[in-house]
Short mmCIF file of C-alpha atoms in Angstrom, two decimals:
data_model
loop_
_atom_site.label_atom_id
_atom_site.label_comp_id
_atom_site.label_asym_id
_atom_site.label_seq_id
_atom_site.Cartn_x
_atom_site.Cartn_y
_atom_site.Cartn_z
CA UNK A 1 -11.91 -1.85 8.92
CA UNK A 2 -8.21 -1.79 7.95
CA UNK A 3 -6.15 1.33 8.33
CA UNK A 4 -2.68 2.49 7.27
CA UNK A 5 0.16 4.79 8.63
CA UNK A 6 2.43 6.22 6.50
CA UNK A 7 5.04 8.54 8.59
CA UNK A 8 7.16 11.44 7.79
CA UNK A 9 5.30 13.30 5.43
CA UNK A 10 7.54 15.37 4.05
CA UNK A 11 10.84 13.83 2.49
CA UNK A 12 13.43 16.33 0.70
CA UNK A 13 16.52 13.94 -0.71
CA UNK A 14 19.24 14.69 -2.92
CA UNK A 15 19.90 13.06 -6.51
CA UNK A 16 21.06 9.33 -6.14
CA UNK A 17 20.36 9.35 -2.12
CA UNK A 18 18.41 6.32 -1.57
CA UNK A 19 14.80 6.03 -0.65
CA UNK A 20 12.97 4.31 1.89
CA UNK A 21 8.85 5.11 2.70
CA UNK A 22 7.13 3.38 5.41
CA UNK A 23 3.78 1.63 5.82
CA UNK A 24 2.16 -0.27 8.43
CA UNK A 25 -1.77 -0.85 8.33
CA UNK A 26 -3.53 -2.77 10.83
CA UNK A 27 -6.13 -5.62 9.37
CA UNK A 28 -5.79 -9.51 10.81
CA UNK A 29 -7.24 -10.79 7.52
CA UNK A 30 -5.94 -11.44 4.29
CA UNK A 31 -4.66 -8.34 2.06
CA UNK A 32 -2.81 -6.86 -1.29
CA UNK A 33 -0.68 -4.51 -0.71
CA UNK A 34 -0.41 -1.68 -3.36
CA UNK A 35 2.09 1.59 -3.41
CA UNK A 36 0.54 4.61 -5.61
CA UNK A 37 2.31 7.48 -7.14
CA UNK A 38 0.47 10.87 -8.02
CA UNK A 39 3.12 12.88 -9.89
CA UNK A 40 2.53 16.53 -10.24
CA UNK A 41 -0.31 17.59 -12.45
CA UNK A 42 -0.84 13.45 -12.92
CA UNK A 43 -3.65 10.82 -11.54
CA UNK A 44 -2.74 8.37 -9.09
CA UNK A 45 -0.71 5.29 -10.93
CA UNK A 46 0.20 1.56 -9.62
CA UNK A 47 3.90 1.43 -8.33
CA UNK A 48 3.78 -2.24 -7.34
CA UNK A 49 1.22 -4.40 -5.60
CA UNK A 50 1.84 -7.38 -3.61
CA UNK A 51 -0.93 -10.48 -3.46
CA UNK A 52 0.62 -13.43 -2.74
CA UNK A 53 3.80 -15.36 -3.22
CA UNK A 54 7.65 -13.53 -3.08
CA UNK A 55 7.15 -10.25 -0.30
CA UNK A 56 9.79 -9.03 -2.19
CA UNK A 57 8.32 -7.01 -5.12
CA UNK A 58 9.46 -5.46 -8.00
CA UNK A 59 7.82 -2.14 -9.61
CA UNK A 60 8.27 0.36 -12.24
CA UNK A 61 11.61 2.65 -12.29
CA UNK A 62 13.48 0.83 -9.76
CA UNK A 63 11.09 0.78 -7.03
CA UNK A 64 10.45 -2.49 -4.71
CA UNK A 65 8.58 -3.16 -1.67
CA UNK A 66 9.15 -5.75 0.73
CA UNK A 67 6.25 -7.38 2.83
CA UNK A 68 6.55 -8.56 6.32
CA UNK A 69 3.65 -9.85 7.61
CA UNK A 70 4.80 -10.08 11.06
CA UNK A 71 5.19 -6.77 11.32
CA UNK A 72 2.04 -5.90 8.96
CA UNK A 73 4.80 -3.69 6.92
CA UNK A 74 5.03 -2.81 3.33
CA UNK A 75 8.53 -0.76 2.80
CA UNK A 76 8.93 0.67 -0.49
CA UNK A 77 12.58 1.39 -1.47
CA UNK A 78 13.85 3.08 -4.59
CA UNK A 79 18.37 2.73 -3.94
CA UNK A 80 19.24 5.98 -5.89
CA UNK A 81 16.49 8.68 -6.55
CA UNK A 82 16.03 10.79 -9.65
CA UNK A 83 14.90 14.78 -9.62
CA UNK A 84 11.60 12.80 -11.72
CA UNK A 85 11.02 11.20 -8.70
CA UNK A 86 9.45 13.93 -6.99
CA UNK A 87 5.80 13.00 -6.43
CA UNK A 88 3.52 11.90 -4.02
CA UNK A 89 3.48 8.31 -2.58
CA UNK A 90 0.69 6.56 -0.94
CA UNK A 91 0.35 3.08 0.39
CA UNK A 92 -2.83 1.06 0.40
CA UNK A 93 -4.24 -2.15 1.98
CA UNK A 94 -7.08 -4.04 0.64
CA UNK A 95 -8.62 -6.62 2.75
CA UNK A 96 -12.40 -7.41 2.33
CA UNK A 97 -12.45 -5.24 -0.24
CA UNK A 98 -12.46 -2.23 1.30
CA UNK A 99 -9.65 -0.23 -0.14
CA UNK A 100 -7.49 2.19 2.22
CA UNK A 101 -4.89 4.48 1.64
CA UNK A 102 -2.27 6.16 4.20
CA UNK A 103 -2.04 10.31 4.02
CA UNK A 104 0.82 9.78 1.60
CA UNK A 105 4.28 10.95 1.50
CA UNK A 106 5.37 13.75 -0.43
CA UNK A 107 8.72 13.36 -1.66
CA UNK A 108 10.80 16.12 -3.24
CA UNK A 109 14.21 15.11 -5.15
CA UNK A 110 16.57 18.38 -5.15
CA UNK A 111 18.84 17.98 -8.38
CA UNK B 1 -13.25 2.76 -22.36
CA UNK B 2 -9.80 2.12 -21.98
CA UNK B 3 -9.63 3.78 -18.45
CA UNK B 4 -11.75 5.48 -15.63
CA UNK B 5 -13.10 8.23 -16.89
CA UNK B 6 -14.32 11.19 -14.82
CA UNK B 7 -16.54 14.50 -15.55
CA UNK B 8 -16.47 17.44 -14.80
CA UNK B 9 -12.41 17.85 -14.09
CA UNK B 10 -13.17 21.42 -12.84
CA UNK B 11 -16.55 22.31 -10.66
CA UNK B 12 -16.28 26.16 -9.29
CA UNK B 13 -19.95 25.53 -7.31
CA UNK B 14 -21.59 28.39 -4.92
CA UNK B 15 -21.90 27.89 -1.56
CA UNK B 16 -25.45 26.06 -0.99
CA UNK B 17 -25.80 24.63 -4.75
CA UNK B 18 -25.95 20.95 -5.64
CA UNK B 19 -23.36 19.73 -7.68
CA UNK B 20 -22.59 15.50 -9.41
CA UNK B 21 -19.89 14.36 -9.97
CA UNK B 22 -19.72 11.54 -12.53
CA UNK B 23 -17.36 8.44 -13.02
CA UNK B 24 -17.33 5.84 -16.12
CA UNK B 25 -15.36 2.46 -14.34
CA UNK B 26 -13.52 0.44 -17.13
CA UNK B 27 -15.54 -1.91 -18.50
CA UNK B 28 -16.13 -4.90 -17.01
CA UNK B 29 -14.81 -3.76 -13.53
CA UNK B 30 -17.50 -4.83 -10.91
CA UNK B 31 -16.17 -3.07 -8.23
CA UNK B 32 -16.07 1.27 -8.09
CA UNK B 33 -14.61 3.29 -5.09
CA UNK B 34 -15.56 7.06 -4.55
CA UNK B 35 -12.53 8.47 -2.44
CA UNK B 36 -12.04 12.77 -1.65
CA UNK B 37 -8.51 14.08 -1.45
CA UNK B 38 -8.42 17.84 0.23
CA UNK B 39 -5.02 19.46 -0.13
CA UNK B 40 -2.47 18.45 1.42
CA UNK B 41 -4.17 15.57 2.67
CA UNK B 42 -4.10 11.77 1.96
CA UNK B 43 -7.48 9.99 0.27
CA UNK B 44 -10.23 9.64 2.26
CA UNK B 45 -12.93 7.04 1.46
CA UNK B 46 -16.37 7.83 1.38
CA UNK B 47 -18.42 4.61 -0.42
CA UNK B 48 -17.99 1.24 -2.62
CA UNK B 49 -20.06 -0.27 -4.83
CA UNK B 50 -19.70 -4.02 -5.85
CA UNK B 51 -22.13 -5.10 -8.45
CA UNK B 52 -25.82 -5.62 -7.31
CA UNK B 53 -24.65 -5.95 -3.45
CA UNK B 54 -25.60 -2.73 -1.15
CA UNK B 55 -23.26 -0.41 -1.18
CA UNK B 56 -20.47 0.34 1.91
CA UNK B 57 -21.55 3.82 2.33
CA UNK B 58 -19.67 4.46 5.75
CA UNK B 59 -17.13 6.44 4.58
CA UNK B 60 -19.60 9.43 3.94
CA UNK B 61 -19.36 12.66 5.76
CA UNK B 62 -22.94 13.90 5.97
CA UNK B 63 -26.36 12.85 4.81
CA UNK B 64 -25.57 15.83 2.01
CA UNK B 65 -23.31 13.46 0.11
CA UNK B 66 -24.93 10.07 -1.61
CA UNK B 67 -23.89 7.99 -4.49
CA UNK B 68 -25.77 5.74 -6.82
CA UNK B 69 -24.69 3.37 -9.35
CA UNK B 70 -26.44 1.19 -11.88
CA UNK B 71 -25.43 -2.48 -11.86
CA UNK B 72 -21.58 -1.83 -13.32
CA UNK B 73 -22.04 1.03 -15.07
CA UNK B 74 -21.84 4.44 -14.58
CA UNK B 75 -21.50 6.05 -10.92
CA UNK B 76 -22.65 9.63 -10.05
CA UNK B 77 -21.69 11.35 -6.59
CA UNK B 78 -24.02 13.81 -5.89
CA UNK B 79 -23.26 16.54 -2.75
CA UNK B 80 -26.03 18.54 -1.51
CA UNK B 81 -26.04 22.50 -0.14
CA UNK B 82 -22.14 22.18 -0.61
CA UNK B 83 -20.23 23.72 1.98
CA UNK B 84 -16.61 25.56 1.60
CA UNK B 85 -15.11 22.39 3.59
CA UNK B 86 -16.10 20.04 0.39
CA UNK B 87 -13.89 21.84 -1.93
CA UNK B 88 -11.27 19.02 -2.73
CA UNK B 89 -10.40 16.40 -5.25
CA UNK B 90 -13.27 13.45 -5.46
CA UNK B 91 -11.57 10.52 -7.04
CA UNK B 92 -13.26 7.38 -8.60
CA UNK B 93 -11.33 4.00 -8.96
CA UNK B 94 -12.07 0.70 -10.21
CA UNK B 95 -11.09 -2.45 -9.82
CA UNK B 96 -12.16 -6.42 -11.03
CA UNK B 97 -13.10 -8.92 -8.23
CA UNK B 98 -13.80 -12.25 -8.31
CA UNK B 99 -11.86 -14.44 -10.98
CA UNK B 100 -10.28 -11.00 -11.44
CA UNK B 101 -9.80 -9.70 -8.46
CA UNK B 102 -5.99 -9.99 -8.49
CA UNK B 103 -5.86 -6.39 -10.40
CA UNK B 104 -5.30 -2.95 -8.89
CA UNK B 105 -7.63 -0.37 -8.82
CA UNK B 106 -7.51 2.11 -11.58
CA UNK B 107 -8.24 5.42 -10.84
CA UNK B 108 -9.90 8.31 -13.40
CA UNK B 109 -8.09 12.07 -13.15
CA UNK B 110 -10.53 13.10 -10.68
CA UNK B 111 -13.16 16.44 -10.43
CA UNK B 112 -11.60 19.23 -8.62
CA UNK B 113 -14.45 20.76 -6.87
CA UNK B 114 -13.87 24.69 -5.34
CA UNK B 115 -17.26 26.00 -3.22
CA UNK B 116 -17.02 29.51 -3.50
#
């Protein structure tokens, strides 16, 4: 089964600092590659999602993700960071249809 | 329905009661994922359906917790003499497969569940 890391938990940034999250998962098969956010009070909600094609991705409010498959990373980058980005952000990896997440990083933009 | 749909959003359960937990998937979506999210923590999978197949039930803590679903309908998580440690977030998600399985999974608002 497939698993993913997501390191430093905790993130506290400043207005317009730039963002970067990692994720690594370990799977030697074929996968998407999805970044969640779970804003405060909010369900979970697609970022971006890689399947096949450009590993440079595009999401919603400025967000990408770049995958590199020979280092079974999926970055997700956001160049300057709004106080409305504060929220939760957790990486998945679905290969075989099992769908796993990392433990998230919670991410807290000080105005 | 437009999205996943989950009921109850608040359980407050006594220690040693059953409680389910229900999920509608978006119509149409063959595949459903049951997932638990304790504070502070990321999501933890416990079991996926897809269509008639057997279910992956490895992510299950305990033989107290056990899911059924009907073909692709509705999904019902039932735990058994809940313990303090199950208080958490249970999350459903669904997602197409096959000719559709270039989607995301779509996730309902989830059942907080507190074992008092």
């Amino acid at each position: 089964a497939q698993s993913v890391s997501q390191h430093n938990h905790h993130v506290i940034l400043s207005e317009a600092a730039s963002l970067e999250l990692g994720c690594n998962y370990s799977y030697g098969g074929t996968v998407n590659l999805f970044w969640y956010v779970q804003y405060p009070g909010q369900h979970l909600q697609l970022l971006l999602k890689y399947f096949s094609g450009d590993p440079l991705v595009k999401g919603i409010k400025g967000f990408e993700a770049e995958f590199i498959k020979s280092k079974f990373s999926f970055n997700l980058r956001k160049p300057s960071v709004q106080w409305s980005d504060t929220a939760e952000y957790f990486c998945a990896v679905r290969g075989n249809n099992r769908l796993a997440f990392g433990k998230g990083n919670q991410v807290v933009v000080i105005p | 329905g437009a999205g996943v749909s989950q009921s109850p959003s608040n359980k407050v359960t006594e220690k040693g009661k059953d409680v389910e937990l229900r999920c509608d998937p978006i119509s149409g979506h063959t595949a459903l994922y049951w997932y638990r999210q304790r504070l502070g923590q990321g999501l933890e999978f416990l079991i996926y359906f897809q269509g008639n197949s057997a279910p992956d039930k490895s992510g299950l803590p305990s033989d107290r917790f056990s899911a059924e679903r009907t073909g692709e309908s509705v999904s019902t998580l039932t735990i058994q003499r809940t313990q303090q440690e199950d208080s958490a977030v249970y999350l459903c998600a669904s997602t197409g497969t096959g000719v559709h399985r270039n989607t995301e999974a779509f996730f309902g608002q989830g059942t907080r569940l507190t074992v008092v």
